[in-house]
PDB file of C-alpha atoms in Angstrom:
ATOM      1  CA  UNK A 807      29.404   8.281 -30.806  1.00  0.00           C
ATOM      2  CA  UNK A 808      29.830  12.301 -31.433  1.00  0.00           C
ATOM      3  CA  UNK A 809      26.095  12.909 -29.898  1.00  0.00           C
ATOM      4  CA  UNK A 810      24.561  12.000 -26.922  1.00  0.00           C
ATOM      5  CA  UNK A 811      20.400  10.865 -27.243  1.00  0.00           C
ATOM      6  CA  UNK A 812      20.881  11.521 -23.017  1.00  0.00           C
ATOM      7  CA  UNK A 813      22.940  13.587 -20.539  1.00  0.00           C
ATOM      8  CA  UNK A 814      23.655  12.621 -17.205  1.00  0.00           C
ATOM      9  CA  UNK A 815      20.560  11.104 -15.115  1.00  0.00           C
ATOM     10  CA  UNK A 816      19.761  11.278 -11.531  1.00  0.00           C
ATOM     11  CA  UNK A 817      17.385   9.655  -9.577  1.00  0.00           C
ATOM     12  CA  UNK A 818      15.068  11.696  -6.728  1.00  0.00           C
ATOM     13  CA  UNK A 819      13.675  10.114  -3.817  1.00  0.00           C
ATOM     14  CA  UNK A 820      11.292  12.731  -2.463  1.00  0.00           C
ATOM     15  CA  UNK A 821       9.576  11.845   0.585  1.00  0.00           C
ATOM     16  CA  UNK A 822       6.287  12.838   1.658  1.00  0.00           C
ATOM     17  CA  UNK A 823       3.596  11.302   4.665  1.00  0.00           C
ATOM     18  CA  UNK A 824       0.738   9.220   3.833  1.00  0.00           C
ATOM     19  CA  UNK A 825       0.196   7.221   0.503  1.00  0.00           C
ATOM     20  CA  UNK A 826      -0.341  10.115  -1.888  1.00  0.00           C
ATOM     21  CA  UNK A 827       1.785  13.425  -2.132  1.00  0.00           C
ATOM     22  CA  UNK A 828       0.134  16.685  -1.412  1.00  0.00           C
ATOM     23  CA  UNK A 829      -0.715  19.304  -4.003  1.00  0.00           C
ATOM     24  CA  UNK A 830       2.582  21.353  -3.594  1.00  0.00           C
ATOM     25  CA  UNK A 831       4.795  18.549  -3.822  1.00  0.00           C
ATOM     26  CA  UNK A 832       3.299  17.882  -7.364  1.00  0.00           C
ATOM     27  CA  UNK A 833       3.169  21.491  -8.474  1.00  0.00           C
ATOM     28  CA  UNK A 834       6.478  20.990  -7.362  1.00  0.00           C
ATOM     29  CA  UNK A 835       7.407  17.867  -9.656  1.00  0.00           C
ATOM     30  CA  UNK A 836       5.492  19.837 -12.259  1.00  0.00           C
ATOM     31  CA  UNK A 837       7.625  22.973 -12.162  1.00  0.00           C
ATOM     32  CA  UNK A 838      10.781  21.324 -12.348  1.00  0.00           C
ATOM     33  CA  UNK A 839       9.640  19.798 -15.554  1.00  0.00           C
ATOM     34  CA  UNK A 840       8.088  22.531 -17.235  1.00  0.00           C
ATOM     35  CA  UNK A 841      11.498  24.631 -16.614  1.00  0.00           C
ATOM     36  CA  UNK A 842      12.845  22.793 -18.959  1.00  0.00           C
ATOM     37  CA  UNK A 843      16.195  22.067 -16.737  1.00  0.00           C
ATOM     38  CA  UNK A 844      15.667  18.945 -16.794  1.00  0.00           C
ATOM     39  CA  UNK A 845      13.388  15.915 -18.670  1.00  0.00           C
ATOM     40  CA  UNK A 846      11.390  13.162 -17.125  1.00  0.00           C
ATOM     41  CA  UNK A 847      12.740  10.029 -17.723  1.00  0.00           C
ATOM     42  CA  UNK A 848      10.356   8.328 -15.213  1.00  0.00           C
ATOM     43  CA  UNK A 849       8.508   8.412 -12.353  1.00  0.00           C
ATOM     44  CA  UNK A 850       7.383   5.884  -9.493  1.00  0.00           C
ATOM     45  CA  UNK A 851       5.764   6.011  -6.611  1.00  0.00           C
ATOM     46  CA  UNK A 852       6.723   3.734  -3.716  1.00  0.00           C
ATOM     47  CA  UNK A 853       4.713   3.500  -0.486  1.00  0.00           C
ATOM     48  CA  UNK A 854       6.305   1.758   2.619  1.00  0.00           C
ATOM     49  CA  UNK A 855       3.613  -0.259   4.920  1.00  0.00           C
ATOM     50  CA  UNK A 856       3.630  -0.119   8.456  1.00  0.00           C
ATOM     51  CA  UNK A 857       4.900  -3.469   8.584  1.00  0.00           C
ATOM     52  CA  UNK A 858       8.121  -2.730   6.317  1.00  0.00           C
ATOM     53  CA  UNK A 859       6.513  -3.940   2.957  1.00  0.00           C
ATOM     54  CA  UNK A 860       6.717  -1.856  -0.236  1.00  0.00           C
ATOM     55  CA  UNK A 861       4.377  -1.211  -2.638  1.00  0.00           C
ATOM     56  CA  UNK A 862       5.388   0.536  -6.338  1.00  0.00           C
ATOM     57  CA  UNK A 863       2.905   2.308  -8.509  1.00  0.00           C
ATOM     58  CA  UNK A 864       3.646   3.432 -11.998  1.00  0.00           C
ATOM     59  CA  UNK A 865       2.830   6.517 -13.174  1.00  0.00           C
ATOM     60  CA  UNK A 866       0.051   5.303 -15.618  1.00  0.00           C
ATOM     61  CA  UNK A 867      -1.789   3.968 -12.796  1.00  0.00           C
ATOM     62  CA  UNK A 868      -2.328   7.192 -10.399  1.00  0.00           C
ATOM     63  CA  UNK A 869      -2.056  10.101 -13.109  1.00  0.00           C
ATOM     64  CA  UNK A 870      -5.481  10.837 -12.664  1.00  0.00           C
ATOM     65  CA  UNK A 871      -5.666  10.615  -9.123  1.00  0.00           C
ATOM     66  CA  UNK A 872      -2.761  12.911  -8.866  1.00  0.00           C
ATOM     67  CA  UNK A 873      -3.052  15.613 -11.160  1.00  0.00           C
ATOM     68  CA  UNK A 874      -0.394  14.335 -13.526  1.00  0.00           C
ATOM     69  CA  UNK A 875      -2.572  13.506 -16.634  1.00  0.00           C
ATOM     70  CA  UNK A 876      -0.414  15.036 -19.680  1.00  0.00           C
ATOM     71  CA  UNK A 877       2.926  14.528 -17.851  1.00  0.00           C
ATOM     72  CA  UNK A 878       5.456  13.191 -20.652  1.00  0.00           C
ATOM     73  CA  UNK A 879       7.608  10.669 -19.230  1.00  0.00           C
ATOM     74  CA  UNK A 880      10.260   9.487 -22.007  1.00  0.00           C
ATOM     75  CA  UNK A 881      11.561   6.194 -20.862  1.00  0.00           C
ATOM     76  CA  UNK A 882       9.181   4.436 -18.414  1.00  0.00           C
ATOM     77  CA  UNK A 883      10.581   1.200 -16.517  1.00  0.00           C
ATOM     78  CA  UNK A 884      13.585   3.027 -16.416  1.00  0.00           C
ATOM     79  CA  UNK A 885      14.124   3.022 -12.764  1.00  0.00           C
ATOM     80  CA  UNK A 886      13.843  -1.033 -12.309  1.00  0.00           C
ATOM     81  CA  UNK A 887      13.180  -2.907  -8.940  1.00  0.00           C
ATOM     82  CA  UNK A 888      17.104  -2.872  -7.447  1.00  0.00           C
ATOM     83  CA  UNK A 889      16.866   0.992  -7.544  1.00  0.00           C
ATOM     84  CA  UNK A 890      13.613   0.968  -5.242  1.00  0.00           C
ATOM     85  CA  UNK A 891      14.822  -1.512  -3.023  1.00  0.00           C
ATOM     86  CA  UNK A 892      17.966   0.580  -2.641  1.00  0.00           C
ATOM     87  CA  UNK A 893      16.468   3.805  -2.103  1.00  0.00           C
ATOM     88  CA  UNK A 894      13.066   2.117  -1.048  1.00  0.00           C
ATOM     89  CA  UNK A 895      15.637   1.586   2.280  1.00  0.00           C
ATOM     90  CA  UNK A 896      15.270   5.398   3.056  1.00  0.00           C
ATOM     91  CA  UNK A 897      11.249   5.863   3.115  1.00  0.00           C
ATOM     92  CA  UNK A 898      10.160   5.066   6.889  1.00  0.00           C
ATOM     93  CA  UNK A 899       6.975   2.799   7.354  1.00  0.00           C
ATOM     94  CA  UNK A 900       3.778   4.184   7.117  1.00  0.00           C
ATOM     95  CA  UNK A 901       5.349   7.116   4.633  1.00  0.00           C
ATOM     96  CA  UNK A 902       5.594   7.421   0.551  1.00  0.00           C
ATOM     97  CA  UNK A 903       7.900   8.742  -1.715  1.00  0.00           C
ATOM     98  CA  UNK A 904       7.985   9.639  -5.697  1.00  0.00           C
ATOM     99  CA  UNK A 905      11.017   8.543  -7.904  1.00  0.00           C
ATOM    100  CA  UNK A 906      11.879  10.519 -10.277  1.00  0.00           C
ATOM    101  CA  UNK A 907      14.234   9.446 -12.730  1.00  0.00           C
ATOM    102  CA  UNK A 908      15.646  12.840 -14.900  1.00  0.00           C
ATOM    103  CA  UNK A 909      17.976  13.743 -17.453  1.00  0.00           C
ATOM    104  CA  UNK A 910      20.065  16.954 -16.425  1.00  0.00           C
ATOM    105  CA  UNK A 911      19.322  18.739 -20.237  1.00  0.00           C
ATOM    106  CA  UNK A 912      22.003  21.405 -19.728  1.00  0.00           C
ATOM    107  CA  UNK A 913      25.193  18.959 -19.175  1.00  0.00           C
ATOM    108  CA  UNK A 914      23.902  17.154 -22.414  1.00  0.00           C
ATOM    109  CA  UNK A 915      25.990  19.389 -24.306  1.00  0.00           C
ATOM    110  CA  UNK A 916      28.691  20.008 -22.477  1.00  0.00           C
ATOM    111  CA  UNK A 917      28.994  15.852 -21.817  1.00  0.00           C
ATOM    112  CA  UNK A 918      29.020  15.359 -26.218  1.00  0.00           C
ATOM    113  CA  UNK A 919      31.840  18.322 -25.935  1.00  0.00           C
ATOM    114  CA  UNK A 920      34.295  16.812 -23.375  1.00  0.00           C
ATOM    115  CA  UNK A 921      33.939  13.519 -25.363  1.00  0.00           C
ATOM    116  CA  UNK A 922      34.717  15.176 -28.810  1.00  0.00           C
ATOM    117  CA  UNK A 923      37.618  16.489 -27.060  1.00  0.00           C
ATOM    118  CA  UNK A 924      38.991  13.745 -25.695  1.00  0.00           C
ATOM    119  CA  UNK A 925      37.509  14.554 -21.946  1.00  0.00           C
ATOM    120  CA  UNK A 926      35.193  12.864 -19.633  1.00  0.00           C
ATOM    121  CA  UNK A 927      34.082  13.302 -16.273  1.00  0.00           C
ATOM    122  CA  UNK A 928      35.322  11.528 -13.527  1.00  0.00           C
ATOM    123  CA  UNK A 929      33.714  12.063 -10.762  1.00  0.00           C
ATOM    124  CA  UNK A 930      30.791  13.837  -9.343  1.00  0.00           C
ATOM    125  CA  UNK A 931      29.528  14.722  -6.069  1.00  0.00           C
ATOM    126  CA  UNK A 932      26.002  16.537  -5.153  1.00  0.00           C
ATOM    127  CA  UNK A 933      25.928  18.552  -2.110  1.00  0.00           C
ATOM    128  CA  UNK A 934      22.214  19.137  -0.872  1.00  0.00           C
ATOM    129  CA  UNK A 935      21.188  22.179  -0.510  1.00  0.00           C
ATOM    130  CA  UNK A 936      20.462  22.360   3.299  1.00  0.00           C
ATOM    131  CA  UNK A 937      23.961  21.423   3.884  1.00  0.00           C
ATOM    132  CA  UNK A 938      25.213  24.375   1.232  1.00  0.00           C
ATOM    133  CA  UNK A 939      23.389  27.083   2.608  1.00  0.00           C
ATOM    134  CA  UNK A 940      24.316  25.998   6.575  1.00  0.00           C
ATOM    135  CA  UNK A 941      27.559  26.258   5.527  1.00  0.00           C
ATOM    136  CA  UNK A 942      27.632  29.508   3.849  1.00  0.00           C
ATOM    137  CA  UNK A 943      25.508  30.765   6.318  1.00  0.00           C
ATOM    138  CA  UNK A 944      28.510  29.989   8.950  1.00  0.00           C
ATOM    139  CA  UNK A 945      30.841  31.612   7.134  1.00  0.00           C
ATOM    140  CA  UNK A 946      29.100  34.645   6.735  1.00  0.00           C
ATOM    141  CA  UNK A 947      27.735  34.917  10.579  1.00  0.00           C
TER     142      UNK A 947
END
């Protein structure tokens, strides 16, 4: 295999009150995937009741509603039921969340390079941002 169809994928749990994400948090999803950094692979939305229980809807089923209507998602069912009920674990009742499920473009290359060379990643860790800037922040004060 000298060419990779995908690069690395991540999954996004973003969190948001209510049933249905505000505007800016879609403008939000929607800038992300018009920069072209990364590419939609899919996209849930998961609302947890007030008395724990969680509900999924697929993107085909709220585009309208939401303002996604257009929005290219590659590989739908990607993100299957044991990822939401492992993340599901981290939306509080009576609060929503969007799953995003996206290919990281840019390491696409890079990953089919290491391989040709006889390389592969190992490991990988993502620091979130908050946690990045606090601590550059600290060294800096």
């Amino acid at each position: 295999m000298a060419e990779f169809e995908y690069g690395p994928v991540e999954i996004f749990l973003i969190g948001f009150d209510g049933e249905r994400p505000g505007q800016k948090v879609v403008d939000g999803i929607l800038e992300l995937i018009e920069s072209d950094a990364v590419r939609l692979l899919d996209l849930l939305f998961v609302t947890r009741a007030l008395d724990g229980e969680l509900t999924v809807v697929e993107l085909e089923e709220i585009a309208d509603q939401y303002g996604l209507v257009g929005l290219e998602v590659v590989e739908l069912g990607l993100a299957g039921e044991e990822d939401v009920n492992d993340l599901g674990e981290a939306i509080e009742p009576g609060t929503s969340a969007a799953m995003l499920v996206v290919e990281h473009v840019w390491a696409r290359e890079f990953a089919e390079t290491l391989y040709r060379a006889g390389g592969r990643v190992l490991q990988t860790e993502r620091i979130p941002a908050p946690v990045v800037n606090e601590v550059v922040a600290a060294t800096q004060g």
